[in-house]
Short mmCIF file of C-alpha atoms and ligand atoms in Angstrom, two decimals:
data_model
loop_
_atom_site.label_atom_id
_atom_site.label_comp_id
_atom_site.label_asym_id
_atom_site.label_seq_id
_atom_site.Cartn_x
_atom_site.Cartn_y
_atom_site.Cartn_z
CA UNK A 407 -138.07 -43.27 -98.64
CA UNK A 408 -138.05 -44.71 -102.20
CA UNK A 409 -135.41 -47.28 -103.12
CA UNK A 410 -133.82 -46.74 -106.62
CA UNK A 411 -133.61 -49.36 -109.61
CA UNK A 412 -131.34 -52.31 -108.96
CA UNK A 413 -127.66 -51.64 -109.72
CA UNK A 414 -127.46 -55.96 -110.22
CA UNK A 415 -129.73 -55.81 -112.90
CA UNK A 416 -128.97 -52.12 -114.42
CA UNK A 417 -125.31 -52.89 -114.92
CA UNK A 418 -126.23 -55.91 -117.12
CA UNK A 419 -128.54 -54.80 -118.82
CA UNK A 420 -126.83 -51.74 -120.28
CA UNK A 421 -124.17 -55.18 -121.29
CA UNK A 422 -127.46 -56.73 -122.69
CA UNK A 423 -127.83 -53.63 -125.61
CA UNK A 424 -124.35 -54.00 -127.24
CA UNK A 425 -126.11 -57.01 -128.33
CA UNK A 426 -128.05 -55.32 -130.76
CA UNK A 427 -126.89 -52.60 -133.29
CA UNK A 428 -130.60 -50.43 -132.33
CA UNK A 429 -131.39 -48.39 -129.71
CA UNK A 430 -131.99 -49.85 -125.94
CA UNK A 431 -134.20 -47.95 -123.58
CA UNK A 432 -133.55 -48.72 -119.92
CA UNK A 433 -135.71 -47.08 -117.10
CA UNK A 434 -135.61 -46.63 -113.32
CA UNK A 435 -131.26 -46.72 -113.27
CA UNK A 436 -129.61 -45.65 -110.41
CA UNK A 437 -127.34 -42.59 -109.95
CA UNK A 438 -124.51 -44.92 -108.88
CA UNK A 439 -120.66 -45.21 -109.56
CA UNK A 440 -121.18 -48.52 -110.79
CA UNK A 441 -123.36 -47.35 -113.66
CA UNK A 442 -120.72 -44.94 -114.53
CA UNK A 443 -118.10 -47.07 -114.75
CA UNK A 444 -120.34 -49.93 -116.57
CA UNK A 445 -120.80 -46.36 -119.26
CA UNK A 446 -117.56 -46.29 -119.70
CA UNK A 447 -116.47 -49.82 -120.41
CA UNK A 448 -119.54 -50.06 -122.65
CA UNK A 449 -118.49 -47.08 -124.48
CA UNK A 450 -114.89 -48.03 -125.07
CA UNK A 451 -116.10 -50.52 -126.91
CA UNK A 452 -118.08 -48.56 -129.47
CA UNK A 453 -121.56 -47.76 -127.23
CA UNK A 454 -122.92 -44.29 -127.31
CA UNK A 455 -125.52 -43.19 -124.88
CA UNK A 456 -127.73 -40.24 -123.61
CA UNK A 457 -129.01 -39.84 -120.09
CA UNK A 458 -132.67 -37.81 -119.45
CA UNK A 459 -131.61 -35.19 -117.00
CA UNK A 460 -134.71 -36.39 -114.85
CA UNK A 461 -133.70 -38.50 -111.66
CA UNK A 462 -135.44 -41.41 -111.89
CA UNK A 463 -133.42 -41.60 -114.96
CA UNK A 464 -133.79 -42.69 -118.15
CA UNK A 465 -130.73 -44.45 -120.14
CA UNK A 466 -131.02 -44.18 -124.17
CA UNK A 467 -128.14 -46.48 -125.37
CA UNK A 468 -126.90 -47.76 -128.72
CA UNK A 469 -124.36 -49.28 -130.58
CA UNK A 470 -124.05 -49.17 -134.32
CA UNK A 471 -121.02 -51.16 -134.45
CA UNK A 472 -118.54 -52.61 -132.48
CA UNK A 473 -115.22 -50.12 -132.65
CA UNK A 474 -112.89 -52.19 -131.13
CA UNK A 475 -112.86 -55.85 -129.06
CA UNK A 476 -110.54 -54.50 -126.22
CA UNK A 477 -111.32 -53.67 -123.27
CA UNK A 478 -108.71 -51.30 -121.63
CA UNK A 479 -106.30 -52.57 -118.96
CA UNK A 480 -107.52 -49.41 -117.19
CA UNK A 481 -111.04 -50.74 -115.99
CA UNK A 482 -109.20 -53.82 -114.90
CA UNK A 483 -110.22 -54.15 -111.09
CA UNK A 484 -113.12 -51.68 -110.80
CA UNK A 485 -116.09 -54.39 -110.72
CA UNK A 486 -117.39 -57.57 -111.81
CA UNK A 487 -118.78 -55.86 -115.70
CA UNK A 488 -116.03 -56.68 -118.05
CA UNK A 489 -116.60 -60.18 -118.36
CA UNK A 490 -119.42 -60.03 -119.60
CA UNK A 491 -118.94 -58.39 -122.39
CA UNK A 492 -117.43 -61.06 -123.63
CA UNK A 493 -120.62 -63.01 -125.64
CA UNK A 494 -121.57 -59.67 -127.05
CA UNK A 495 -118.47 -59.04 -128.40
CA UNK A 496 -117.63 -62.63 -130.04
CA UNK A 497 -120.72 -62.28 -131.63
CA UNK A 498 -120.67 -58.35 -132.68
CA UNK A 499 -116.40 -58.84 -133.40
CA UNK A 500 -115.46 -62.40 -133.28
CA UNK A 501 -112.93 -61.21 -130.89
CA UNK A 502 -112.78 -60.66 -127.13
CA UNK A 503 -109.96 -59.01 -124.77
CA UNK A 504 -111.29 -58.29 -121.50
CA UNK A 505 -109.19 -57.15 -118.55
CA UNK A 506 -108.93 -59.45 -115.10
CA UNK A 507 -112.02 -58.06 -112.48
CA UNK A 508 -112.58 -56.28 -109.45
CA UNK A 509 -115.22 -55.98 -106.85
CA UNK A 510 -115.35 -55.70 -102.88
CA UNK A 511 -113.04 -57.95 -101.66
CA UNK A 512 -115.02 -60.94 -100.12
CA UNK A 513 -113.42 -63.91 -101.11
CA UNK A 514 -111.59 -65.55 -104.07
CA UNK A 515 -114.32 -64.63 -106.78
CA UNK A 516 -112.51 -66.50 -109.23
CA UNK A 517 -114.41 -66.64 -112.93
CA UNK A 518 -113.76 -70.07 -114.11
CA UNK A 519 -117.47 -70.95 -114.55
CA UNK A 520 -118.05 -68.16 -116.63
CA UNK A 521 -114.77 -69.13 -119.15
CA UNK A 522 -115.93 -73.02 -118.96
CA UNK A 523 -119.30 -71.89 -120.07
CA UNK A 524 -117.92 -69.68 -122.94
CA UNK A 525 -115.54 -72.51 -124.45
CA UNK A 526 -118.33 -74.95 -123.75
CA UNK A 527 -120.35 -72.78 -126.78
CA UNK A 528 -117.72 -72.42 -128.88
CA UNK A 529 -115.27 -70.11 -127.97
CA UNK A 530 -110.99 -70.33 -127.68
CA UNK A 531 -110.06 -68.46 -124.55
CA UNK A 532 -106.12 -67.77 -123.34
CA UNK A 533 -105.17 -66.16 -120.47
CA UNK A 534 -102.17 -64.07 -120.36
CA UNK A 535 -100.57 -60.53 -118.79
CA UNK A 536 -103.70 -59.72 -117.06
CA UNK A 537 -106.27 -60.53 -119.77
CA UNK A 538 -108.50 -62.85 -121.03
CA UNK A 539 -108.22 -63.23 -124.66
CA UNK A 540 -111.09 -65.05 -126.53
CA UNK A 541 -112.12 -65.62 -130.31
CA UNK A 542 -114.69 -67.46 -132.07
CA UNK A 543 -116.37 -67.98 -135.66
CA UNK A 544 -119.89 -68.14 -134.08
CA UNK A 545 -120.47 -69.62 -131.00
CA UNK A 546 -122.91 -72.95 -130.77
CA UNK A 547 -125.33 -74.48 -128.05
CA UNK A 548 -124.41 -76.42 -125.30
CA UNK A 549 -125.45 -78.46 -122.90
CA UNK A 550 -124.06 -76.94 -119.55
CA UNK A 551 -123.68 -77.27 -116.09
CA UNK A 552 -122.85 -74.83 -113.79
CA UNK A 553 -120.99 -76.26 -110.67
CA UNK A 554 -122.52 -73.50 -108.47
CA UNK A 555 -125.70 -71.45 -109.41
CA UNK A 556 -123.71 -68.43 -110.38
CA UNK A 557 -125.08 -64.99 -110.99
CA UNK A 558 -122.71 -63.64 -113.51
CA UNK A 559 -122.00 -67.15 -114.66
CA UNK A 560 -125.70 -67.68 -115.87
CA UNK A 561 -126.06 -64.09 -116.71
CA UNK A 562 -122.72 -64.43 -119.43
CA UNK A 563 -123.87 -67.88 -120.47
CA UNK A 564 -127.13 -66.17 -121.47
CA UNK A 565 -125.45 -63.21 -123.54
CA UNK A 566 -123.65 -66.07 -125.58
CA UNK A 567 -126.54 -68.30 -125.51
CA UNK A 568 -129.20 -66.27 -127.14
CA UNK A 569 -127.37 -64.91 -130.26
CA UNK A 570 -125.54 -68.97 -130.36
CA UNK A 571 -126.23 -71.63 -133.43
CA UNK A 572 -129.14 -73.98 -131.72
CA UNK A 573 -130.09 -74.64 -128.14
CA UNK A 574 -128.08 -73.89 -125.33
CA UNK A 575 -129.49 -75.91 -121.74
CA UNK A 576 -128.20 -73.52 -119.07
CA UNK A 577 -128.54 -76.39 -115.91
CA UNK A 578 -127.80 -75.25 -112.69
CA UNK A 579 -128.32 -72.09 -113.27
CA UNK A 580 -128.89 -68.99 -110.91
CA UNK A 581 -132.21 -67.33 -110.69
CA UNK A 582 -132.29 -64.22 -108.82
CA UNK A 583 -134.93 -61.65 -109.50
CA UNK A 584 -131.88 -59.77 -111.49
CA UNK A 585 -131.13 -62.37 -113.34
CA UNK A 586 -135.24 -62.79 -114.57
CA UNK A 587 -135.19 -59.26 -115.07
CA UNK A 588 -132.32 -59.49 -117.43
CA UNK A 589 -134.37 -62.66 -119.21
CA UNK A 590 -137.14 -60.24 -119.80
CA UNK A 591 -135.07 -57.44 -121.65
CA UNK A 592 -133.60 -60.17 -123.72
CA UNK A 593 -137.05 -61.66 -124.30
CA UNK A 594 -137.89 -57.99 -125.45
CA UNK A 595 -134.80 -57.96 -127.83
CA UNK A 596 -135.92 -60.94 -129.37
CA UNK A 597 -134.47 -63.38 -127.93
CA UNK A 598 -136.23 -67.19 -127.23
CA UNK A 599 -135.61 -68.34 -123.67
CA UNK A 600 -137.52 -70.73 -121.38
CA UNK A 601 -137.29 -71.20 -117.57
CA UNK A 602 -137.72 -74.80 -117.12
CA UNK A 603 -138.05 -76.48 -113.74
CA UNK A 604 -135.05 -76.86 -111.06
CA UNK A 605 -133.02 -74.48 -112.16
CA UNK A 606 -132.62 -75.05 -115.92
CA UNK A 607 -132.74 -72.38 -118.70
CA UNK A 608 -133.52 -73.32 -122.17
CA UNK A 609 -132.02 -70.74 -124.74
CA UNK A 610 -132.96 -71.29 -128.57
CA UNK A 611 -130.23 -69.24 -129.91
CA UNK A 612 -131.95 -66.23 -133.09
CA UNK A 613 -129.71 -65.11 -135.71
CA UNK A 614 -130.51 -61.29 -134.40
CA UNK A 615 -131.35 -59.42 -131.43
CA UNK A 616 -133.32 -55.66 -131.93
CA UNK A 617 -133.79 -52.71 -129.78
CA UNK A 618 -136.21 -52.84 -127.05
CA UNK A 619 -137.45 -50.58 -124.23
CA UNK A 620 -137.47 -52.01 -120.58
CA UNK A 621 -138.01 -50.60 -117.05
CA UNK A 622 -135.18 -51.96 -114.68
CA UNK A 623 -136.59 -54.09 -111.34
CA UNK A 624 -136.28 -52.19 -108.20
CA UNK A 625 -133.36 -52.98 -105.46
CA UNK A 626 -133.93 -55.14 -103.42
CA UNK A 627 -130.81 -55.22 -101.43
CA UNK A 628 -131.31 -51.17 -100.65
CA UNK A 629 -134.84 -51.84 -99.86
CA UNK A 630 -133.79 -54.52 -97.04
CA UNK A 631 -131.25 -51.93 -95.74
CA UNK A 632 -133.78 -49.36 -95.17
CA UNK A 633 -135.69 -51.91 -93.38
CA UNK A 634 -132.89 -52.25 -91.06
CA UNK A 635 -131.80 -48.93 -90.72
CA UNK A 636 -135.73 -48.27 -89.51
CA UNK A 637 -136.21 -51.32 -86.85
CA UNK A 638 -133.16 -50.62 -85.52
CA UNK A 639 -133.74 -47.20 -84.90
CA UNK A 640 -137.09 -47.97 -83.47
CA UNK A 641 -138.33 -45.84 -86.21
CA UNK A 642 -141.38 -46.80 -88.85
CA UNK A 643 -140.64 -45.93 -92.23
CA UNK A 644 -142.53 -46.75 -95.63
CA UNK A 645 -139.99 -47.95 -97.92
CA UNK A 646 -141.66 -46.80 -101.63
CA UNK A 647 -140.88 -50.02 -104.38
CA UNK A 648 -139.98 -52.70 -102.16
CA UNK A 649 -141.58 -55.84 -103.55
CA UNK A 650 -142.84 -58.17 -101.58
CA UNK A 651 -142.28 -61.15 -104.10
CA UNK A 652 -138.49 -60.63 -104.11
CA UNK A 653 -138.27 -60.30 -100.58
CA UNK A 654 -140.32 -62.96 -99.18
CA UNK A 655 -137.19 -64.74 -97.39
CA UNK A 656 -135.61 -61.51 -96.03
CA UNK A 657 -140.00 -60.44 -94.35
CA UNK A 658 -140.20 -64.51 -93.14
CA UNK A 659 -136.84 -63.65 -90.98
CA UNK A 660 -138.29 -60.22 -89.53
CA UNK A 661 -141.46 -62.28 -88.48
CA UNK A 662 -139.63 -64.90 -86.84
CA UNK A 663 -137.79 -61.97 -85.30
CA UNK A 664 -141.07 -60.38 -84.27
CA UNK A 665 -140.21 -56.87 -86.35
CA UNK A 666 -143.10 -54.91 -87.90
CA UNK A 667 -143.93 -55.19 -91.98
CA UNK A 668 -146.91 -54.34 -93.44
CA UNK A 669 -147.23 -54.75 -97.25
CA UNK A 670 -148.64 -51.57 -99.01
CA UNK A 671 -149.56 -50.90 -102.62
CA UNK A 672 -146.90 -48.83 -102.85
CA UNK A 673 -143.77 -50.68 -101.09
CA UNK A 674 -143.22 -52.43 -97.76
CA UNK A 675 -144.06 -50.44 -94.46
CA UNK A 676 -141.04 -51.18 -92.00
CA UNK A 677 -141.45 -50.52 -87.98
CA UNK A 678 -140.15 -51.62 -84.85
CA UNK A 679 -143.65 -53.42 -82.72
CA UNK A 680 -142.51 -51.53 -79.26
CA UNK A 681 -141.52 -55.03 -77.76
CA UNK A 682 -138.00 -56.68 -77.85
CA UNK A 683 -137.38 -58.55 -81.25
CA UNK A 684 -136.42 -62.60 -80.71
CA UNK A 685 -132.79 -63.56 -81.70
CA UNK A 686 -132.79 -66.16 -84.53
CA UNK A 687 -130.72 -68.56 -87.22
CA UNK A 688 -130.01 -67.00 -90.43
CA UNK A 689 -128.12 -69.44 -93.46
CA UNK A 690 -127.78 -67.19 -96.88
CA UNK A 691 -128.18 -69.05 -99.57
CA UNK A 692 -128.67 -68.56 -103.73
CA UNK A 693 -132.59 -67.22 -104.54
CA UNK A 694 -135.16 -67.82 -103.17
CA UNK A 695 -133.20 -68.06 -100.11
CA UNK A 696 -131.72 -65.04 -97.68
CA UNK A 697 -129.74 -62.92 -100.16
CA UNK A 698 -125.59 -62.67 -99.20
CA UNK A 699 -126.01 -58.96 -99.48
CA UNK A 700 -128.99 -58.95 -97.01
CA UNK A 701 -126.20 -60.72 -94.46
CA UNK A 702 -124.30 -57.33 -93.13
CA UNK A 703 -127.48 -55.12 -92.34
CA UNK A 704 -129.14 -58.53 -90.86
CA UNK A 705 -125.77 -59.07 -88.61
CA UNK A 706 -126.21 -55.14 -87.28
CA UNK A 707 -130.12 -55.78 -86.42
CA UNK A 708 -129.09 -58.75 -84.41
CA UNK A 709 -126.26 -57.10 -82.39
CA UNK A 710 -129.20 -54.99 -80.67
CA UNK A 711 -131.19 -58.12 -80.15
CA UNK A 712 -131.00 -59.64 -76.47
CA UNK A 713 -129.58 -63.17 -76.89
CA UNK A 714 -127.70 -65.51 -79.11
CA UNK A 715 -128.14 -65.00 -82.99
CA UNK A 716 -126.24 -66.80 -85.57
CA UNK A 717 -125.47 -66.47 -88.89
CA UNK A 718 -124.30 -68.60 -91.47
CA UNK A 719 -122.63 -67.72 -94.99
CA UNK A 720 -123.20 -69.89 -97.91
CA UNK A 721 -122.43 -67.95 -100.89
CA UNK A 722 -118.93 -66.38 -100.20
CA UNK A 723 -115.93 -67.65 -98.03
CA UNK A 724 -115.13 -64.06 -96.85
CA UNK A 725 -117.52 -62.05 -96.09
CA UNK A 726 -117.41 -60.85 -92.33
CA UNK A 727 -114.36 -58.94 -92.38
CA UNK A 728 -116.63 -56.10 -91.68
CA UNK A 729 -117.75 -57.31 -88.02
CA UNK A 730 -114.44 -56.15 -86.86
CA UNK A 731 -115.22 -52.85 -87.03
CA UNK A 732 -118.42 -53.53 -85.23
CA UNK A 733 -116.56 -55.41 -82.40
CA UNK A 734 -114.17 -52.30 -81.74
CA UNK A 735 -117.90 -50.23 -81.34
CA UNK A 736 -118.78 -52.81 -78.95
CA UNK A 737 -120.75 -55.33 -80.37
CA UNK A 738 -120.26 -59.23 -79.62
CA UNK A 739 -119.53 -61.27 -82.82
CA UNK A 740 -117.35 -64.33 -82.60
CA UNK A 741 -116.61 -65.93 -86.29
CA UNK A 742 -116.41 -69.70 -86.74
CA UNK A 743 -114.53 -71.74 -89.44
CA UNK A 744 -118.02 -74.38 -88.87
CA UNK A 745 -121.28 -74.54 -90.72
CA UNK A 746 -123.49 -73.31 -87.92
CA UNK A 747 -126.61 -74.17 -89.63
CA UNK A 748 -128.18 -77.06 -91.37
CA UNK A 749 -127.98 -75.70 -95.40
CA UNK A 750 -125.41 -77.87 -97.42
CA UNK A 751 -122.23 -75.29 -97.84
CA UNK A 752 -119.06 -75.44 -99.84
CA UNK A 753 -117.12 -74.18 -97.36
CA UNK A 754 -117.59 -76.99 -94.50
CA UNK A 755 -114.34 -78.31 -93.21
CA UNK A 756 -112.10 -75.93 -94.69
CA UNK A 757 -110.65 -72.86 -93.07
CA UNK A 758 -112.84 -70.27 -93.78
CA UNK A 759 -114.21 -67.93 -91.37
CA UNK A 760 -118.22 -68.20 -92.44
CA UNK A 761 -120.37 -68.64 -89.37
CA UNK A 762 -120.85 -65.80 -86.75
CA UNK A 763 -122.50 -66.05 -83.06
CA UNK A 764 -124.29 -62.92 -82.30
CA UNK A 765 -124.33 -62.04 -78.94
CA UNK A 766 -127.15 -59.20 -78.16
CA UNK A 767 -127.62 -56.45 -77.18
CA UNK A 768 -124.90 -54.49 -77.00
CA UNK A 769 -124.75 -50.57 -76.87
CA UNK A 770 -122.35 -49.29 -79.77
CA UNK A 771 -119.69 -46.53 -79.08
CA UNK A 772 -118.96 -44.17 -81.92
CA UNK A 773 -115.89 -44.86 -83.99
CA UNK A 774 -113.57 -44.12 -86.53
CA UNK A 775 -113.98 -46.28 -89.57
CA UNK A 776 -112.93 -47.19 -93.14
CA UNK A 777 -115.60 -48.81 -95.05
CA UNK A 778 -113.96 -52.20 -96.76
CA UNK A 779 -116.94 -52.78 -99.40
CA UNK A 780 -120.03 -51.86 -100.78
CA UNK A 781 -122.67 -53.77 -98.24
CA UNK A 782 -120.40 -53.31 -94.92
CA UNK A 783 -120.87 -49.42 -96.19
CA UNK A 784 -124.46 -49.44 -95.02
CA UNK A 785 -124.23 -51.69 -92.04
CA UNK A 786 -121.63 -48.92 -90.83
CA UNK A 787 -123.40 -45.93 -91.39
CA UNK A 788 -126.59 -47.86 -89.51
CA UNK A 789 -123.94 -48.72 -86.67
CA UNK A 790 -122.77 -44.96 -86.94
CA UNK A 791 -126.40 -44.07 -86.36
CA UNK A 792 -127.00 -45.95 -83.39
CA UNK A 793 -123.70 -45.45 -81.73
CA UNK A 794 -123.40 -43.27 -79.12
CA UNK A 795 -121.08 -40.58 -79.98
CA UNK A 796 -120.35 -38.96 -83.29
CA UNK A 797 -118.51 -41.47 -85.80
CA UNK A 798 -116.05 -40.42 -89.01
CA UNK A 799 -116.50 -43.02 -91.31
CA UNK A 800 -113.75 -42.71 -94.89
CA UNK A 801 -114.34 -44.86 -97.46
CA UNK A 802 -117.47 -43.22 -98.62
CA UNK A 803 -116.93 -43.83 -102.53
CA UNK A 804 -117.98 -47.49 -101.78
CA UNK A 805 -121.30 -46.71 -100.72
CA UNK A 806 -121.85 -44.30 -103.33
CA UNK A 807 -120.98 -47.18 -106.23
CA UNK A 808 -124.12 -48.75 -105.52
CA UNK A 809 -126.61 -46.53 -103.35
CA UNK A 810 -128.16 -43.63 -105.54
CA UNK A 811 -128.13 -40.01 -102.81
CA UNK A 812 -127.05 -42.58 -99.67
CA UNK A 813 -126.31 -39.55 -97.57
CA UNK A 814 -129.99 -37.61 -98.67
CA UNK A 815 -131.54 -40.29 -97.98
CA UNK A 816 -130.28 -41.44 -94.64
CA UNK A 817 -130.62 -37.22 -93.54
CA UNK A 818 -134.55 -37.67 -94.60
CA UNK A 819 -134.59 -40.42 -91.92
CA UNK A 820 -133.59 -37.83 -89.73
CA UNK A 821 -129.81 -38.90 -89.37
CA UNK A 822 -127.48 -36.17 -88.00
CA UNK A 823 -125.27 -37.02 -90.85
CA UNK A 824 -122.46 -35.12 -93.13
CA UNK A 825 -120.46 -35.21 -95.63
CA UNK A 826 -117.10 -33.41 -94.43
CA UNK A 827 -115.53 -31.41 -97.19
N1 EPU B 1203 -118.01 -68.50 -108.30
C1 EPU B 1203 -116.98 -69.33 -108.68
N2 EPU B 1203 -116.61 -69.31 -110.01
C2 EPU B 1203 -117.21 -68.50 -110.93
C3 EPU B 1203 -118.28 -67.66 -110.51
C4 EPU B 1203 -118.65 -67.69 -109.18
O1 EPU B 1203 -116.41 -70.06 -107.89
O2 EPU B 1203 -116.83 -68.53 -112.11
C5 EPU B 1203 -118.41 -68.49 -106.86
C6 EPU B 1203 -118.07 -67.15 -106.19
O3 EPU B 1203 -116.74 -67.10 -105.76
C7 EPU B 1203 -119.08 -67.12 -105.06
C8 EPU B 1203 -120.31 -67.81 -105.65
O4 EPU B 1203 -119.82 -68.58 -106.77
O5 EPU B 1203 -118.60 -67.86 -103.98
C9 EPU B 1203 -121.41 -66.89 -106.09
O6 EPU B 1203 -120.90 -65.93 -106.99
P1 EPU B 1203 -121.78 -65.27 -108.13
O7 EPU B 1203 -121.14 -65.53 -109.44
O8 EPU B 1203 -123.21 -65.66 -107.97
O9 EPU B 1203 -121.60 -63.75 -107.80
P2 EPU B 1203 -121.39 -62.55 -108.77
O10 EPU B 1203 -122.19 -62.73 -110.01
O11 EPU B 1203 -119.94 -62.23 -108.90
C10 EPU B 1203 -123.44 -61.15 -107.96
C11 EPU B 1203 -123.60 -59.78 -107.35
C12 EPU B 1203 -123.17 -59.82 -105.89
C13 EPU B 1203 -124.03 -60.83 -105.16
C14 EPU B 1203 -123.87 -62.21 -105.84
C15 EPU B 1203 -124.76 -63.26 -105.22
C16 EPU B 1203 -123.23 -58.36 -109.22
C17 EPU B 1203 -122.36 -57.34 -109.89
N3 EPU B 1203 -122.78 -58.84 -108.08
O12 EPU B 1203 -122.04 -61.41 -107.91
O13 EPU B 1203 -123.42 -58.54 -105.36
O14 EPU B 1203 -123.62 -60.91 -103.83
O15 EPU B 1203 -124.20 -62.10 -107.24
O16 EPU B 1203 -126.09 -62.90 -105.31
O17 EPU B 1203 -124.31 -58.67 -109.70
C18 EPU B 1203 -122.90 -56.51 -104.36
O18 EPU B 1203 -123.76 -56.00 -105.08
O19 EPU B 1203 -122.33 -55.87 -103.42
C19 EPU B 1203 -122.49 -57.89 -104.60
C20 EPU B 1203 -121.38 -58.42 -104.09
#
């Protein structure tokens, strides 16, 4: 099993080339919807690119000059991309339009950060019939601070940081794996940007960026999932690329657990130790703590665990709309509107559904199921794989935006699984 390059830190990064009017060489991307639709919204503003045939793949992308400053209406709602397109444009155009965004539906996932971060350097931003319209003459460093440590926040604030008049302090500031990853093409392009301690990034804005070539980081929220799909099968399987030091958080809660990891040269060996796993507390939190996306494949492992597990969700307000599904197969998961758990969380006291009590183990029936978002799309097929009984699960298109050959690779697991034509 060999997990594919991340699709957090390829989408960005094929952002991070209209930056530059040379040629961008990205590595490792994933065969993914999300790509493709990232392709297109990229090219409708002017970027032309060429794929290597080879999976594995190779992205060649470049854009002489900006065409247009509009995004069309028509990729309003498909992901979270469009927005960020905004500092390359203002400084490529001078102009911005960029249609409201999509994404799985777990929670508000409002952008506010992002447009106080933009005006912040510089730039005049209206909002009207379904679009964000900004302009500037060249955007300027800041000081800023972001009220939450927001991926896409920091990740915007750094496209309009680095190409900026002066220094931009980026305080607060998220720093995920993806989000170094996207430092380092930028740092390849030319760009002059320190991580300082607790959470600050220093940007000293350059008057241009250049080409680069860079080889995308690998996923780590597929490689977790594999990890669960294999200890909860009872099965031992050698996940190729996962990296221990982006993971460290997600292999402390399998050894509290008591589940099996050895770490290999080549990736992370996953296996189920023959005695019965430990229920446990599990609080997501921003890196270096236990990733939001790691939360739905976590939730599965501990429905098969005897005992009480909890878990407790930091990062969005909505995110266990998937356990229902899971209930009907006949797992026990009761939500809570508390913080159960210790971690400091926005959402105490107000009436969001963001703790869940785990009670373990249950046997799941098969069921029929429509898959609600991207991450829930792999907890269900693992649930589908357990269940007893054969399970139709719709909705497949979700799993297939972000999980290169899902279906190939859960059949070389030996899962009796098809697509139905
Ligand atoms: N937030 C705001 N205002 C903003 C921005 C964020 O209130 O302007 C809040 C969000 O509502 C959320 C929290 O801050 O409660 C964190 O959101 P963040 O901005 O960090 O998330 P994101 O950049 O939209 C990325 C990933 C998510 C991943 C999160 C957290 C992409 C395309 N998406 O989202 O991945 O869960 O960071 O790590 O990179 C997924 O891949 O399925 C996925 C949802």
């Amino acid at each position: 099993m060999c997990v594919s390059g991340a699709k957090n830190a390829a989408t960005k990064q094929i952002v991070a080339s209209l930056l530059t009017d040379e040629p961008v060489v990205l590595h490792n991307i994933p065969q993914i919807g999300d790509i493709a639709v990232t392709l297109d919204v990229c090219k409708s503003v002017g970027l032309t690119f060429e794929r290597d045939s080879a999976p594995g793949s190779t992205l060649r992308l470049h854009t002489p000059t900006v065409r247009t400053p509009e995004v069309p209406l028509a990729f309003s709602g498909l992901n979270r991309i469009p927005i960020l397109l905004m500092g390359p444009l203002l400084h490529r155009y001078g102009t911005a339009v960029i249609p409201m965004l999509g994404g799985d539906d777990i929670g508000k996932r409002p952008v506010d950060f992002h447009v106080q971060a933009l005006e912040q350097l510089g730039a005049t931003i209206d909002f009207k019939d379904g679009r964000y319209y900004a302009t500037a003459d060249r955007l300027r460093g800041a000081v800023i601070e972001l009220p939450y440590p927001s991926v896409g926040a920091t990740e915007n604030t750094l496209f309009a940081a680095v190409l900026a008049k002066g220094t931009t302090l980026i305080k607060n500031a998220a720093v995920e794996p993806e989000v170094i990853d996207q430092v380092m093409l930028l740092q390849k392009m030319g760009a002059i940007i320190f991580l300082d301690t607790d959470r600050t990034i220093v940007v000293e804005g350059v008057e241009k960026l250049s080409g680069a070539e860079h080889t995308v980081i690998n996923d780590r929220i597929e490689a977790a999932s594999w990890a669960v799909a294999a200890i909860i099968t009872g099965g031992d399987v050698v996940v190729e690329g996962a990296e221990q030091a982006n993971m460290l958080t997600f292999l402390n809660m399998l050894r509290r657990m008591g589940a099996g990891f050895e770490v290999r040269p080549d990736g992370i060996r996953f296996y189920h130790p023959g005695c019965p796993l430990k229920p446990i507390l599990v609080e997501t939190d921003v890196h270096p703590g236990f990733m939001t996306d790691w939360q739905q494949p976590f939730v599965m492992l501990m429905t098969q665990i005897d005992g009480l597990s909890v878990m407790h969700e930091t990062v969005y307000e909505k995110r266990f709309g998937y356990t229902e599904e899971l209930v009907r197969m006949g797992a026990e998961i009761q939500l809570f509107r508390q913080c159960l758990g210790e971690k400091p969380c926005r959402f105490k006291g107000r009436d969001h559904p963001h703790s869940c009590v785990v009670k373990g183990a249950t046997p799941l029936r098969a069921a029929d199921m429509t898959i609600p978002d991207l991450r829930a799309g792999f907890s269900y097929l693992i649930a589908a794989s357990v269940a007893a009984g054969t399970s139709r699960i719709g909705g497949i298109q979700y799993v297939e935006r972000g999980y290169t050959n899902i279906l190939g690779k859960f059949q070389s697991l030996d899962a009796n699984i098809r697509l139905k034509q």
